[in-house]
Amino acid sequence: MTIDSQSLTSATQMLTVAVEEARAGLAEGGIPIGAALFGADGQLLGRGHNRRVQDGDPSLHAETAAFKAAGRQRTYRGTTMVTTLSPCWYCSGLVRQFGISRVIVGEARTFFGGHEWLAENGVEIVLLDDPELVGLMTDFIAARPELWLEDIGED
């Protein structure tokens, strides 16, 4: 999807929150994937990072952590999920289940998840293809291939 420069600036600013979360996860010895959920008005509702390793819980992906941190909302229409990496099928299902309107994806080179399926089902997708995030994930995958394969269910 092509977006105007103002929307690109806004998307990039939102991505900054998710990148901070990804770096926090890496610093904790986990998988460097971060996410944030923003309201229709641009207000940060929740943020989080993948905590599978830290908490020993395979369901704690970055998107689910951000969603949980946002707390109960009356509706998710108009909200934006920002994630450093293309969402897996599990997290894509969360987006569809709760009617999150837009997903901003930091990069999809190292993992191509369910963002095309989301687009086919009416979710607006903004793919930023951020080189810093590509490098972060490429370095992590090279350093910890066994952990990465476990995370994406290929171990």
XYZ file of C-alpha atoms in Angstrom:
155
model
C 0.000 0.000 0.000
C 1.212 3.499 -0.820
C 0.720 6.144 1.852
C 1.212 9.904 1.846
C 4.188 11.509 3.601
C 2.161 12.676 6.620
C 0.781 9.170 7.181
C 4.273 7.728 6.692
C 5.638 10.077 9.365
C 2.855 9.067 11.749
C 3.427 5.345 11.041
C 7.163 5.733 11.588
C 6.583 7.540 14.892
C 4.264 4.756 16.083
C 6.814 2.165 15.004
C 9.352 3.789 17.343
C 7.370 2.500 20.337
C 7.388 -1.059 18.979
C 11.134 -0.854 18.250
C 11.786 0.193 21.863
C 9.851 -2.880 22.971
C 11.777 -5.167 20.596
C 15.072 -3.898 21.983
C 13.818 -4.416 25.556
C 12.937 -8.018 24.714
C 16.366 -8.634 23.250
C 18.042 -7.075 26.318
C 16.071 -9.511 28.512
C 17.376 -12.481 26.526
C 14.193 -12.903 24.510
C 13.117 -12.587 20.918
C 13.365 -9.003 19.586
C 9.814 -8.415 18.443
C 7.821 -5.468 19.766
C 4.318 -4.140 19.268
C 1.997 -1.343 20.311
C -1.727 -0.741 20.016
C -2.896 2.802 19.275
C -6.405 4.206 19.472
C -8.201 5.838 16.575
C -7.068 9.187 17.979
C -3.417 8.104 17.954
C -3.244 7.617 21.725
C -1.026 4.762 22.884
C -3.295 2.143 24.462
C -0.761 -0.597 25.170
C 2.707 -1.789 24.319
C 4.631 -5.013 24.762
C 7.228 -7.407 23.462
C 7.587 -11.099 22.857
C 8.042 -12.736 26.284
C 7.971 -16.413 25.358
C 11.480 -16.992 26.678
C 11.315 -14.735 29.712
C 7.969 -16.073 30.975
C 8.103 -19.585 29.507
C 4.729 -18.869 27.876
C 4.408 -19.618 24.153
C 1.315 -17.400 23.874
C 3.117 -14.187 24.846
C 3.867 -12.744 21.443
C 4.504 -9.011 21.101
C 1.067 -8.297 19.660
C -0.737 -10.258 22.380
C 1.334 -8.483 25.064
C 0.427 -5.058 23.622
C -3.223 -6.075 23.287
C -3.342 -7.285 26.896
C -1.599 -4.119 28.137
C -4.247 -2.016 26.381
C -6.921 -3.519 28.568
C -10.523 -3.950 27.670
C -11.791 -1.537 25.022
C -15.433 -1.027 24.064
C -14.418 -1.467 20.437
C -11.217 -1.969 18.485
C -12.538 -0.383 15.302
C -10.208 2.385 14.224
C -7.287 1.063 16.270
C -3.842 0.408 14.851
C -1.561 -2.472 15.810
C 2.069 -1.634 15.156
C 4.501 -4.527 15.071
C 8.176 -4.755 14.231
C 7.664 -7.990 12.284
C 4.900 -9.307 10.061
C 2.345 -10.898 12.403
C 2.194 -14.683 12.590
C -1.109 -16.496 12.046
C -1.847 -16.437 15.773
C -1.445 -12.663 15.996
C -3.181 -12.123 12.657
C -6.137 -14.013 14.111
C -6.174 -11.661 17.097
C -6.344 -8.674 14.737
C -9.278 -10.209 12.838
C -11.084 -11.507 15.929
C -11.244 -8.078 17.545
C -11.640 -5.950 14.417
C -8.399 -3.996 14.636
C -8.550 -1.726 11.582
C -4.924 -1.206 10.626
C -1.591 -2.985 11.063
C 1.723 -1.233 10.589
C 4.473 -3.768 9.882
C 8.094 -2.793 10.466
C 9.497 -5.495 8.208
C 8.478 -8.715 6.488
C 11.732 -9.887 4.901
C 12.866 -12.177 7.713
C 9.358 -13.520 8.345
C 6.404 -13.173 6.021
C 3.383 -13.759 8.233
C -0.324 -13.200 7.751
C -0.411 -9.567 6.683
C -1.584 -10.340 3.123
C -4.443 -12.437 4.529
C -5.363 -9.519 6.772
C -5.373 -7.159 3.778
C -7.590 -9.566 1.841
C -10.024 -9.411 4.758
C -10.292 -5.642 4.956
C -7.496 -4.713 7.354
C -5.380 -1.793 6.181
C -1.721 -2.862 6.012
C 1.208 -0.456 5.995
C 4.515 -2.233 5.327
C 7.460 0.021 6.180
C 10.329 -2.374 5.323
C 12.612 -0.742 7.887
C 16.287 -1.654 7.262
C 17.171 -1.316 10.968
C 14.577 -3.950 11.855
C 15.689 -6.243 9.051
C 19.199 -6.040 10.506
C 17.975 -6.611 14.062
C 16.102 -9.775 13.097
C 18.787 -11.048 10.699
C 21.415 -10.703 13.430
C 19.169 -12.399 15.982
C 18.313 -15.305 13.678
C 22.017 -15.849 12.901
C 22.931 -15.767 16.601
C 20.015 -17.858 17.940
C 18.607 -19.984 15.095
C 17.237 -22.640 17.456
C 15.265 -20.067 19.454
C 13.991 -18.412 16.281
C 12.825 -21.725 14.799
C 11.074 -22.574 18.064
C 9.354 -19.187 18.042
C 7.934 -19.603 14.552
C 6.959 -23.213 15.179
C 9.557 -24.863 12.960
C 11.713 -26.481 15.640
